Amino acid sequence: AREFGWIDAAEAGRRLTKTLATLRSLERWHGHFYNFYDARDGVVTSRIASTVDSGNLAAALITVAGLFPELAADARALAGEMDFGALYDRKKGLLHVAYDTERGKPIAHYGDHMSEARLAYLVAIAKGDISRGSWSRLNREGAPSGSGIAASLDGGAMDYLAPLAFFDEPGLDAAVREQMRDAETIGGRSVWGKAESAYLEKDARGRWLHRYGRFGASSLASTRYEKSPAKTAPVVSPYSSFLALNAGAD
Protein backbone atom coordinates (compact mmCIF):
# COMPACT_ATOMS: atom_id res chain seq x y z
CA ALA A 1 0.00 0.00 0.00
CA ARG A 2 2.88 2.35 0.75
CA GLU A 3 4.63 1.58 -2.54
CA PHE A 4 1.42 2.25 -4.46
CA GLY A 5 1.05 5.57 -2.69
CA TRP A 6 -2.24 4.70 -1.01
CA ILE A 7 -0.78 5.41 2.44
CA ASP A 8 2.40 7.19 3.52
CA ALA A 9 5.31 5.71 5.48
CA ALA A 10 4.00 7.05 8.79
CA GLU A 11 0.61 5.38 8.32
CA ALA A 12 2.29 2.14 7.23
CA GLY A 13 4.38 2.25 10.40
CA ARG A 14 1.32 2.78 12.59
CA ARG A 15 -0.55 -0.12 11.02
CA LEU A 16 2.44 -2.44 11.27
CA THR A 17 2.94 -1.51 14.91
CA LYS A 18 -0.63 -2.62 15.65
CA THR A 19 -0.15 -5.79 13.60
CA LEU A 20 3.01 -6.74 15.47
CA ALA A 21 1.27 -6.11 18.81
CA THR A 22 -1.59 -8.39 17.78
CA LEU A 23 0.81 -11.11 16.66
CA ARG A 24 2.65 -10.90 19.96
CA SER A 25 -0.64 -11.43 21.83
CA LEU A 26 -1.57 -14.66 20.02
CA GLU A 27 -0.89 -18.15 21.29
CA ARG A 28 1.89 -19.91 19.39
CA TRP A 29 3.66 -23.26 19.16
CA HIS A 30 7.47 -23.15 19.13
CA GLY A 31 7.09 -19.60 17.91
CA HIS A 32 4.84 -20.62 15.02
CA PHE A 33 1.37 -19.20 14.63
CA TYR A 34 -1.55 -21.55 14.17
CA ASN A 35 -3.55 -21.64 10.95
CA PHE A 36 -6.73 -20.11 12.35
CA TYR A 37 -7.76 -17.82 15.19
CA ASP A 38 -11.12 -16.29 16.06
CA ALA A 39 -10.82 -12.71 14.77
CA ARG A 40 -12.98 -11.43 17.61
CA ASP A 41 -10.88 -12.58 20.56
CA GLY A 42 -7.75 -14.23 19.14
CA VAL A 43 -8.64 -17.70 20.46
CA VAL A 44 -7.06 -20.57 18.50
CA THR A 45 -9.63 -22.42 16.37
CA SER A 46 -7.29 -24.84 14.57
CA ARG A 47 -4.22 -26.26 16.27
CA ILE A 48 -2.24 -26.86 13.11
CA ALA A 49 1.01 -25.01 12.47
CA SER A 50 1.73 -24.71 8.74
CA THR A 51 5.30 -24.73 7.42
CA VAL A 52 4.48 -22.68 4.32
CA ASP A 53 2.53 -20.07 6.26
CA SER A 54 5.33 -19.77 8.80
CA GLY A 55 7.91 -19.39 6.06
CA ASN A 56 5.90 -16.67 4.34
CA LEU A 57 5.28 -14.80 7.59
CA ALA A 58 8.91 -15.05 8.70
CA ALA A 59 10.03 -13.66 5.32
CA ALA A 60 7.50 -10.83 5.63
CA LEU A 61 8.70 -9.98 9.15
CA ILE A 62 12.31 -9.90 7.98
CA THR A 63 11.25 -7.60 5.14
CA VAL A 64 9.47 -5.29 7.58
CA ALA A 65 12.60 -5.20 9.74
CA GLY A 66 14.62 -4.06 6.75
CA LEU A 67 12.18 -1.36 5.67
CA PHE A 68 11.11 0.05 9.04
CA PRO A 69 14.09 0.46 11.43
CA GLU A 70 11.79 1.46 14.28
CA LEU A 71 10.07 -1.93 14.04
CA ALA A 72 13.17 -4.01 13.30
CA ALA A 73 13.70 -5.39 16.79
CA ASP A 74 10.10 -6.57 17.24
CA ALA A 75 9.78 -7.97 13.71
CA ARG A 76 13.10 -9.83 13.85
CA ALA A 77 12.28 -11.19 17.29
CA LEU A 78 9.01 -12.73 16.09
CA ALA A 79 10.74 -14.28 13.07
CA GLY A 80 13.61 -15.50 15.23
CA GLU A 81 11.27 -17.22 17.66
CA MET A 82 9.85 -19.42 14.90
CA ASP A 83 11.71 -22.69 15.41
CA PHE A 84 11.64 -24.49 12.07
CA GLY A 85 13.50 -27.35 13.67
CA ALA A 86 10.17 -28.31 15.28
CA LEU A 87 8.77 -28.79 11.75
CA TYR A 88 11.81 -30.68 10.49
CA ASP A 89 12.27 -34.42 9.97
CA ARG A 90 15.96 -34.90 10.71
CA LYS A 91 16.00 -38.48 9.40
CA LYS A 92 14.63 -37.53 5.98
CA GLY A 93 16.18 -34.08 5.94
CA LEU A 94 12.85 -32.53 4.91
CA LEU A 95 10.36 -30.09 6.37
CA HIS A 96 6.93 -31.39 7.28
CA VAL A 97 3.87 -29.83 5.66
CA ALA A 98 2.54 -28.97 9.10
CA TYR A 99 2.28 -30.12 12.68
CA ASP A 100 -1.01 -31.05 14.35
CA THR A 101 -0.46 -30.11 17.98
CA GLU A 102 -3.82 -31.51 19.05
CA ARG A 103 -2.88 -34.98 17.84
CA GLY A 104 0.78 -34.47 18.62
CA LYS A 105 2.11 -35.53 15.24
CA PRO A 106 3.52 -34.02 12.03
CA ILE A 107 1.78 -34.09 8.66
CA ALA A 108 3.57 -35.41 5.52
CA HIS A 109 6.61 -33.68 3.98
CA TYR A 110 7.54 -31.07 1.40
CA GLY A 111 9.92 -32.89 -0.91
CA ASP A 112 9.76 -31.02 -4.22
CA HIS A 113 12.02 -28.10 -5.06
CA MET A 114 9.21 -26.45 -6.99
CA SER A 115 6.75 -25.88 -4.19
CA GLU A 116 5.63 -22.86 -2.24
CA ALA A 117 7.64 -24.27 0.66
CA ARG A 118 11.03 -23.45 -0.81
CA LEU A 119 10.83 -20.01 0.79
CA ALA A 120 10.37 -21.72 4.17
CA TYR A 121 13.44 -23.88 3.41
CA LEU A 122 15.53 -20.79 2.64
CA VAL A 123 14.38 -18.98 5.79
CA ALA A 124 14.93 -22.05 7.99
CA ILE A 125 18.41 -22.65 6.57
CA ALA A 126 19.35 -18.97 6.92
CA LYS A 127 18.24 -19.03 10.56
CA GLY A 128 20.29 -22.16 11.20
CA ASP A 129 17.20 -24.13 12.23
CA ILE A 130 17.71 -26.93 9.69
CA SER A 131 20.62 -28.41 7.75
CA ARG A 132 21.88 -26.75 4.58
CA GLY A 133 21.85 -30.21 3.05
CA SER A 134 18.07 -30.13 3.04
CA TRP A 135 18.17 -27.88 -0.03
CA SER A 136 19.93 -30.54 -2.11
CA ARG A 137 17.48 -33.22 -0.97
CA LEU A 138 14.57 -31.55 -2.73
CA ASN A 139 13.35 -33.37 -5.83
CA ARG A 140 14.14 -31.61 -9.12
CA GLU A 141 12.54 -34.08 -11.56
CA GLY A 142 11.89 -32.44 -14.92
CA ALA A 143 8.34 -31.48 -15.84
CA PRO A 144 6.53 -33.57 -18.51
CA SER A 145 6.57 -30.53 -20.81
CA GLY A 146 10.28 -31.02 -21.48
CA SER A 147 10.78 -27.30 -20.97
CA GLY A 148 13.74 -27.88 -18.68
CA ILE A 149 11.93 -26.65 -15.57
CA ALA A 150 11.37 -28.92 -12.57
CA ALA A 151 7.94 -30.43 -11.98
CA SER A 152 5.73 -29.58 -9.02
CA LEU A 153 3.15 -31.72 -7.23
CA ASP A 154 0.32 -30.70 -9.54
CA GLY A 155 1.70 -27.91 -11.74
CA GLY A 156 0.04 -25.10 -9.79
CA ALA A 157 1.15 -21.51 -10.29
CA MET A 158 1.60 -21.02 -6.54
CA ASP A 159 4.27 -23.73 -6.41
CA TYR A 160 6.43 -21.82 -8.86
CA LEU A 161 5.61 -18.17 -8.42
CA ALA A 162 4.49 -17.45 -4.83
CA PRO A 163 8.06 -17.21 -3.42
CA LEU A 164 8.87 -14.49 -5.96
CA ALA A 165 7.08 -12.01 -3.73
CA PHE A 166 10.22 -12.08 -1.57
CA PHE A 167 13.19 -12.96 -3.79
CA ASP A 168 14.24 -13.04 -7.44
CA GLU A 169 14.55 -16.43 -9.11
CA PRO A 170 15.42 -16.61 -12.82
CA GLY A 171 14.08 -19.19 -15.25
CA LEU A 172 10.48 -19.32 -14.09
CA ASP A 173 9.12 -17.76 -17.27
CA ALA A 174 8.88 -21.34 -18.57
CA ALA A 175 6.30 -22.08 -15.86
CA VAL A 176 4.30 -19.03 -16.92
CA ARG A 177 4.34 -20.17 -20.57
CA GLU A 178 3.08 -23.63 -19.61
CA GLN A 179 0.29 -22.06 -17.55
CA MET A 180 -0.68 -19.96 -20.57
CA ARG A 181 -0.73 -23.04 -22.81
CA ASP A 182 -3.09 -24.69 -20.35
CA ALA A 183 -5.59 -21.82 -20.68
CA GLU A 184 -9.34 -22.31 -20.63
CA THR A 185 -11.82 -20.61 -22.94
CA ILE A 186 -14.29 -18.72 -20.78
CA GLY A 187 -16.77 -16.29 -22.28
CA GLY A 188 -15.03 -16.55 -25.64
CA ARG A 189 -11.68 -15.48 -24.18
CA SER A 190 -8.54 -17.36 -23.27
CA VAL A 191 -8.09 -17.28 -19.47
CA TRP A 192 -5.16 -18.86 -17.68
CA GLY A 193 -3.78 -19.32 -14.18
CA LYS A 194 -4.33 -22.53 -12.21
CA ALA A 195 -3.38 -23.31 -8.62
CA GLU A 196 -5.10 -24.45 -5.45
CA SER A 197 -8.16 -22.30 -4.93
CA ALA A 198 -11.76 -22.09 -3.84
CA TYR A 199 -14.46 -22.81 -6.42
CA LEU A 200 -18.17 -23.50 -6.76
CA GLU A 201 -19.56 -26.89 -7.67
CA LYS A 202 -23.12 -28.15 -8.10
CA ASP A 203 -24.21 -31.18 -6.13
CA ALA A 204 -26.63 -33.87 -7.36
CA ARG A 205 -29.59 -31.64 -6.42
CA GLY A 206 -28.28 -28.70 -8.40
CA ARG A 207 -27.23 -26.65 -5.37
CA TRP A 208 -24.06 -24.57 -5.52
CA LEU A 209 -21.50 -25.63 -2.91
CA HIS A 210 -18.25 -23.95 -1.89
CA ARG A 211 -15.26 -26.21 -2.45
CA TYR A 212 -11.47 -25.98 -2.24
CA GLY A 213 -9.14 -27.98 -4.43
CA ARG A 214 -5.73 -28.19 -6.05
CA PHE A 215 -5.41 -27.39 -9.74
CA GLY A 216 -2.53 -26.91 -12.12
CA ALA A 217 -1.12 -27.23 -15.61
CA SER A 218 -0.80 -30.91 -16.50
CA SER A 219 2.42 -30.23 -18.42
CA LEU A 220 4.06 -29.17 -15.13
CA ALA A 221 2.59 -31.82 -12.81
CA SER A 222 4.98 -34.45 -11.50
CA THR A 223 4.58 -37.99 -12.81
CA ARG A 224 5.98 -39.42 -9.55
CA TYR A 225 2.59 -39.39 -7.88
CA GLU A 226 0.18 -42.15 -8.90
CA LYS A 227 -2.78 -40.12 -7.68
CA SER A 228 -2.00 -36.48 -8.25
CA PRO A 229 -4.34 -34.07 -6.44
CA ALA A 230 -4.52 -31.97 -9.62
CA LYS A 231 -7.99 -31.98 -11.15
CA THR A 232 -8.99 -31.70 -14.79
CA ALA A 233 -11.83 -29.29 -14.00
CA PRO A 234 -11.45 -25.92 -15.77
CA VAL A 235 -10.93 -23.89 -12.60
CA VAL A 236 -8.95 -20.70 -13.15
CA SER A 237 -8.12 -18.34 -10.27
CA PRO A 238 -7.22 -14.66 -10.77
CA TYR A 239 -4.47 -14.70 -8.15
CA SER A 240 -2.68 -17.47 -10.07
CA SER A 241 -2.21 -15.31 -13.15
CA PHE A 242 -1.41 -12.21 -11.07
CA LEU A 243 1.50 -14.13 -9.52
CA ALA A 244 3.11 -14.07 -12.96
CA LEU A 245 3.71 -10.33 -12.60
CA ASN A 246 6.66 -11.16 -10.34
CA ALA A 247 8.08 -13.41 -13.06
CA GLY A 248 8.20 -10.56 -15.57
CA ALA A 249 5.27 -11.83 -17.64
CA ASP A 250 3.43 -9.40 -19.91
PDB file of N, CA, C and O in Angstrom, residues 16-17 19-21 23-24 28 31 33 54 56-82 123 127:
ATOM      1  N   LEU A  16       1.565  -1.310  10.982  1.00  0.00           N
ATOM      2  CA  LEU A  16       2.443  -2.439  11.272  1.00  0.00           C
ATOM      3  C   LEU A  16       2.695  -2.582  12.768  1.00  0.00           C
ATOM      4  O   LEU A  16       2.809  -3.703  13.279  1.00  0.00           O
ATOM      5  N   THR A  17       2.758  -1.462  13.463  1.00  0.00           N
ATOM      6  CA  THR A  17       2.944  -1.509  14.914  1.00  0.00           C
ATOM      7  C   THR A  17       1.776  -2.252  15.569  1.00  0.00           C
ATOM      8  O   THR A  17       1.961  -3.098  16.462  1.00  0.00           O
ATOM      9  N   THR A  19      -0.192  -4.395  14.045  1.00  0.00           N
ATOM     10  CA  THR A  19      -0.147  -5.791  13.601  1.00  0.00           C
ATOM     11  C   THR A  19       0.836  -6.600  14.437  1.00  0.00           C
ATOM     12  O   THR A  19       0.538  -7.720  14.872  1.00  0.00           O
ATOM     13  N   LEU A  20       2.006  -6.041  14.674  1.00  0.00           N
ATOM     14  CA  LEU A  20       3.015  -6.743  15.472  1.00  0.00           C
ATOM     15  C   LEU A  20       2.530  -6.955  16.907  1.00  0.00           C
ATOM     16  O   LEU A  20       2.779  -8.004  17.507  1.00  0.00           O
ATOM     17  N   ALA A  21       1.812  -5.971  17.454  1.00  0.00           N
ATOM     18  CA  ALA A  21       1.272  -6.108  18.806  1.00  0.00           C
ATOM     19  C   ALA A  21       0.237  -7.229  18.865  1.00  0.00           C
ATOM     20  O   ALA A  21       0.197  -8.015  19.822  1.00  0.00           O
ATOM     21  N   LEU A  23       0.087  -9.843  16.814  1.00  0.00           N
ATOM     22  CA  LEU A  23       0.812 -11.105  16.658  1.00  0.00           C
ATOM     23  C   LEU A  23       1.439 -11.541  17.978  1.00  0.00           C
ATOM     24  O   LEU A  23       1.396 -12.721  18.350  1.00  0.00           O
ATOM     25  N   ARG A  24       2.001 -10.584  18.693  1.00  0.00           N
ATOM     26  CA  ARG A  24       2.651 -10.904  19.962  1.00  0.00           C
ATOM     27  C   ARG A  24       1.643 -11.426  20.985  1.00  0.00           C
ATOM     28  O   ARG A  24       1.990 -12.217  21.872  1.00  0.00           O
ATOM     29  N   ARG A  28       1.064 -19.308  20.426  1.00  0.00           N
ATOM     30  CA  ARG A  28       1.895 -19.911  19.387  1.00  0.00           C
ATOM     31  C   ARG A  28       2.432 -21.268  19.841  1.00  0.00           C
ATOM     32  O   ARG A  28       2.314 -21.638  21.005  1.00  0.00           O
ATOM     33  N   GLY A  31       6.962 -20.864  18.627  1.00  0.00           N
ATOM     34  CA  GLY A  31       7.094 -19.596  17.910  1.00  0.00           C
ATOM     35  C   GLY A  31       6.252 -19.499  16.659  1.00  0.00           C
ATOM     36  O   GLY A  31       6.131 -18.414  16.075  1.00  0.00           O
ATOM     37  N   PHE A  33       2.780 -19.528  14.464  1.00  0.00           N
ATOM     38  CA  PHE A  33       1.366 -19.200  14.626  1.00  0.00           C
ATOM     39  C   PHE A  33       0.517 -20.336  14.068  1.00  0.00           C
ATOM     40  O   PHE A  33       0.922 -21.029  13.133  1.00  0.00           O
ATOM     41  N   SER A  54       4.268 -20.281   7.925  1.00  0.00           N
ATOM     42  CA  SER A  54       5.326 -19.772   8.797  1.00  0.00           C
ATOM     43  C   SER A  54       6.480 -19.200   7.983  1.00  0.00           C
ATOM     44  O   SER A  54       7.046 -18.159   8.336  1.00  0.00           O
ATOM     45  N   ASN A  56       6.330 -17.930   4.942  1.00  0.00           N
ATOM     46  CA  ASN A  56       5.896 -16.665   4.336  1.00  0.00           C
ATOM     47  C   ASN A  56       5.870 -15.538   5.363  1.00  0.00           C
ATOM     48  O   ASN A  56       6.314 -14.415   5.084  1.00  0.00           O
ATOM     49  N   LEU A  57       5.361 -15.834   6.561  1.00  0.00           N
ATOM     50  CA  LEU A  57       5.281 -14.804   7.589  1.00  0.00           C
ATOM     51  C   LEU A  57       6.668 -14.395   8.070  1.00  0.00           C
ATOM     52  O   LEU A  57       6.941 -13.201   8.257  1.00  0.00           O
ATOM     53  N   ALA A  58       7.547 -15.364   8.261  1.00  0.00           N
ATOM     54  CA  ALA A  58       8.910 -15.046   8.697  1.00  0.00           C
ATOM     55  C   ALA A  58       9.602 -14.147   7.673  1.00  0.00           C
ATOM     56  O   ALA A  58      10.280 -13.175   8.030  1.00  0.00           O
ATOM     57  N   ALA A  59       9.431 -14.472   6.383  1.00  0.00           N
ATOM     58  CA  ALA A  59      10.031 -13.657   5.325  1.00  0.00           C
ATOM     59  C   ALA A  59       9.447 -12.247   5.338  1.00  0.00           C
ATOM     60  O   ALA A  59      10.170 -11.258   5.146  1.00  0.00           O
ATOM     61  N   ALA A  60       8.144 -12.136   5.578  1.00  0.00           N
ATOM     62  CA  ALA A  60       7.496 -10.830   5.632  1.00  0.00           C
ATOM     63  C   ALA A  60       8.010 -10.016   6.821  1.00  0.00           C
ATOM     64  O   ALA A  60       8.260  -8.807   6.708  1.00  0.00           O
ATOM     65  N   LEU A  61       8.188 -10.668   7.959  1.00  0.00           N
ATOM     66  CA  LEU A  61       8.696  -9.978   9.145  1.00  0.00           C
ATOM     67  C   LEU A  61      10.123  -9.485   8.932  1.00  0.00           C
ATOM     68  O   LEU A  61      10.486  -8.378   9.343  1.00  0.00           O
ATOM     69  N   ILE A  62      10.942 -10.302   8.276  1.00  0.00           N
ATOM     70  CA  ILE A  62      12.312  -9.904   7.978  1.00  0.00           C
ATOM     71  C   ILE A  62      12.314  -8.714   7.019  1.00  0.00           C
ATOM     72  O   ILE A  62      13.133  -7.791   7.141  1.00  0.00           O
ATOM     73  N   THR A  63      11.380  -8.720   6.070  1.00  0.00           N
ATOM     74  CA  THR A  63      11.248  -7.599   5.135  1.00  0.00           C
ATOM     75  C   THR A  63      10.848  -6.323   5.875  1.00  0.00           C
ATOM     76  O   THR A  63      11.403  -5.249   5.625  1.00  0.00           O
ATOM     77  N   VAL A  64       9.895  -6.439   6.781  1.00  0.00           N
ATOM     78  CA  VAL A  64       9.472  -5.288   7.579  1.00  0.00           C
ATOM     79  C   VAL A  64      10.654  -4.738   8.378  1.00  0.00           C
ATOM     80  O   VAL A  64      10.853  -3.517   8.464  1.00  0.00           O
ATOM     81  N   ALA A  65      11.440  -5.632   8.944  1.00  0.00           N
ATOM     82  CA  ALA A  65      12.598  -5.205   9.737  1.00  0.00           C
ATOM     83  C   ALA A  65      13.587  -4.405   8.900  1.00  0.00           C
ATOM     84  O   ALA A  65      14.226  -3.470   9.390  1.00  0.00           O
ATOM     85  N   GLY A  66      13.695  -4.769   7.622  1.00  0.00           N
ATOM     86  CA  GLY A  66      14.620  -4.061   6.748  1.00  0.00           C
ATOM     87  C   GLY A  66      14.103  -2.724   6.258  1.00  0.00           C
ATOM     88  O   GLY A  66      14.898  -1.827   5.928  1.00  0.00           O
ATOM     89  N   LEU A  67      12.787  -2.581   6.206  1.00  0.00           N
ATOM     90  CA  LEU A  67      12.183  -1.357   5.669  1.00  0.00           C
ATOM     91  C   LEU A  67      11.795  -0.344   6.747  1.00  0.00           C
ATOM     92  O   LEU A  67      11.711   0.851   6.478  1.00  0.00           O
ATOM     93  N   PHE A  68      11.549  -0.834   7.956  1.00  0.00           N
ATOM     94  CA  PHE A  68      11.106   0.053   9.037  1.00  0.00           C
ATOM     95  C   PHE A  68      12.020  -0.136  10.247  1.00  0.00           C
ATOM     96  O   PHE A  68      11.745  -0.988  11.108  1.00  0.00           O
ATOM     97  N   PRO A  69      13.108   0.612  10.328  1.00  0.00           N
ATOM     98  CA  PRO A  69      14.086   0.461  11.426  1.00  0.00           C
ATOM     99  C   PRO A  69      13.468   0.517  12.816  1.00  0.00           C
ATOM    100  O   PRO A  69      13.914  -0.192  13.737  1.00  0.00           O
ATOM    101  N   GLU A  70      12.411   1.326  12.967  1.00  0.00           N
ATOM    102  CA  GLU A  70      11.787   1.463  14.283  1.00  0.00           C
ATOM    103  C   GLU A  70      11.045   0.200  14.707  1.00  0.00           C
ATOM    104  O   GLU A  70      10.731   0.018  15.896  1.00  0.00           O
ATOM    105  N   LEU A  71      10.773  -0.681  13.742  1.00  0.00           N
ATOM    106  CA  LEU A  71      10.070  -1.934  14.043  1.00  0.00           C
ATOM    107  C   LEU A  71      10.980  -3.144  13.960  1.00  0.00           C
ATOM    108  O   LEU A  71      10.526  -4.277  14.194  1.00  0.00           O
ATOM    109  N   ALA A  72      12.236  -2.915  13.603  1.00  0.00           N
ATOM    110  CA  ALA A  72      13.166  -4.010  13.302  1.00  0.00           C
ATOM    111  C   ALA A  72      13.306  -5.004  14.456  1.00  0.00           C
ATOM    112  O   ALA A  72      13.261  -6.225  14.248  1.00  0.00           O
ATOM    113  N   ALA A  73      13.470  -4.500  15.651  1.00  0.00           N
ATOM    114  CA  ALA A  73      13.698  -5.391  16.789  1.00  0.00           C
ATOM    115  C   ALA A  73      12.506  -6.318  17.009  1.00  0.00           C
ATOM    116  O   ALA A  73      12.676  -7.537  17.172  1.00  0.00           O
ATOM    117  N   ASP A  74      11.305  -5.754  17.009  1.00  0.00           N
ATOM    118  CA  ASP A  74      10.102  -6.566  17.236  1.00  0.00           C
ATOM    119  C   ASP A  74       9.873  -7.567  16.106  1.00  0.00           C
ATOM    120  O   ASP A  74       9.550  -8.738  16.345  1.00  0.00           O
ATOM    121  N   ALA A  75      10.025  -7.097  14.856  1.00  0.00           N
ATOM    122  CA  ALA A  75       9.776  -7.969  13.709  1.00  0.00           C
ATOM    123  C   ALA A  75      10.792  -9.109  13.659  1.00  0.00           C
ATOM    124  O   ALA A  75      10.431 -10.276  13.440  1.00  0.00           O
ATOM    125  N   ARG A  76      12.059  -8.786  13.871  1.00  0.00           N
ATOM    126  CA  ARG A  76      13.097  -9.829  13.845  1.00  0.00           C
ATOM    127  C   ARG A  76      12.930 -10.815  15.002  1.00  0.00           C
ATOM    128  O   ARG A  76      13.203 -12.009  14.857  1.00  0.00           O
ATOM    129  N   ALA A  77      12.481 -10.310  16.136  1.00  0.00           N
ATOM    130  CA  ALA A  77      12.284 -11.194  17.287  1.00  0.00           C
ATOM    131  C   ALA A  77      11.206 -12.228  16.993  1.00  0.00           C
ATOM    132  O   ALA A  77      11.376 -13.424  17.283  1.00  0.00           O
ATOM    133  N   LEU A  78      10.089 -11.798  16.415  1.00  0.00           N
ATOM    134  CA  LEU A  78       9.005 -12.728  16.087  1.00  0.00           C
ATOM    135  C   LEU A  78       9.470 -13.772  15.078  1.00  0.00           C
ATOM    136  O   LEU A  78       9.152 -14.959  15.204  1.00  0.00           O
ATOM    137  N   ALA A  79      10.219 -13.334  14.068  1.00  0.00           N
ATOM    138  CA  ALA A  79      10.743 -14.277  13.071  1.00  0.00           C
ATOM    139  C   ALA A  79      11.747 -15.222  13.706  1.00  0.00           C
ATOM    140  O   ALA A  79      11.759 -16.429  13.426  1.00  0.00           O
ATOM    141  N   GLY A  80      12.591 -14.682  14.581  1.00  0.00           N
ATOM    142  CA  GLY A  80      13.607 -15.503  15.226  1.00  0.00           C
ATOM    143  C   GLY A  80      13.043 -16.552  16.150  1.00  0.00           C
ATOM    144  O   GLY A  80      13.653 -17.618  16.341  1.00  0.00           O
ATOM    145  N   GLU A  81      11.887 -16.270  16.728  1.00  0.00           N
ATOM    146  CA  GLU A  81      11.268 -17.217  17.659  1.00  0.00           C
ATOM    147  C   GLU A  81      10.603 -18.395  16.960  1.00  0.00           C
ATOM    148  O   GLU A  81      10.243 -19.383  17.611  1.00  0.00           O
ATOM    149  N   MET A  82      10.419 -18.292  15.657  1.00  0.00           N
ATOM    150  CA  MET A  82       9.845 -19.422  14.904  1.00  0.00           C
ATOM    151  C   MET A  82      10.910 -20.506  14.747  1.00  0.00           C
ATOM    152  O   MET A  82      11.879 -20.355  13.997  1.00  0.00           O
ATOM    153  N   VAL A 123      14.433 -19.690   4.509  1.00  0.00           N
ATOM    154  CA  VAL A 123      14.383 -18.981   5.794  1.00  0.00           C
ATOM    155  C   VAL A 123      14.927 -19.867   6.910  1.00  0.00           C
ATOM    156  O   VAL A 123      15.742 -19.427   7.735  1.00  0.00           O
ATOM    157  N   LYS A 127      18.306 -19.184   9.115  1.00  0.00           N
ATOM    158  CA  LYS A 127      18.235 -19.033  10.564  1.00  0.00           C
ATOM    159  C   LYS A 127      19.089 -20.061  11.295  1.00  0.00           C
ATOM    160  O   LYS A 127      19.309 -19.944  12.507  1.00  0.00           O
TER     161      LYS A 127
END
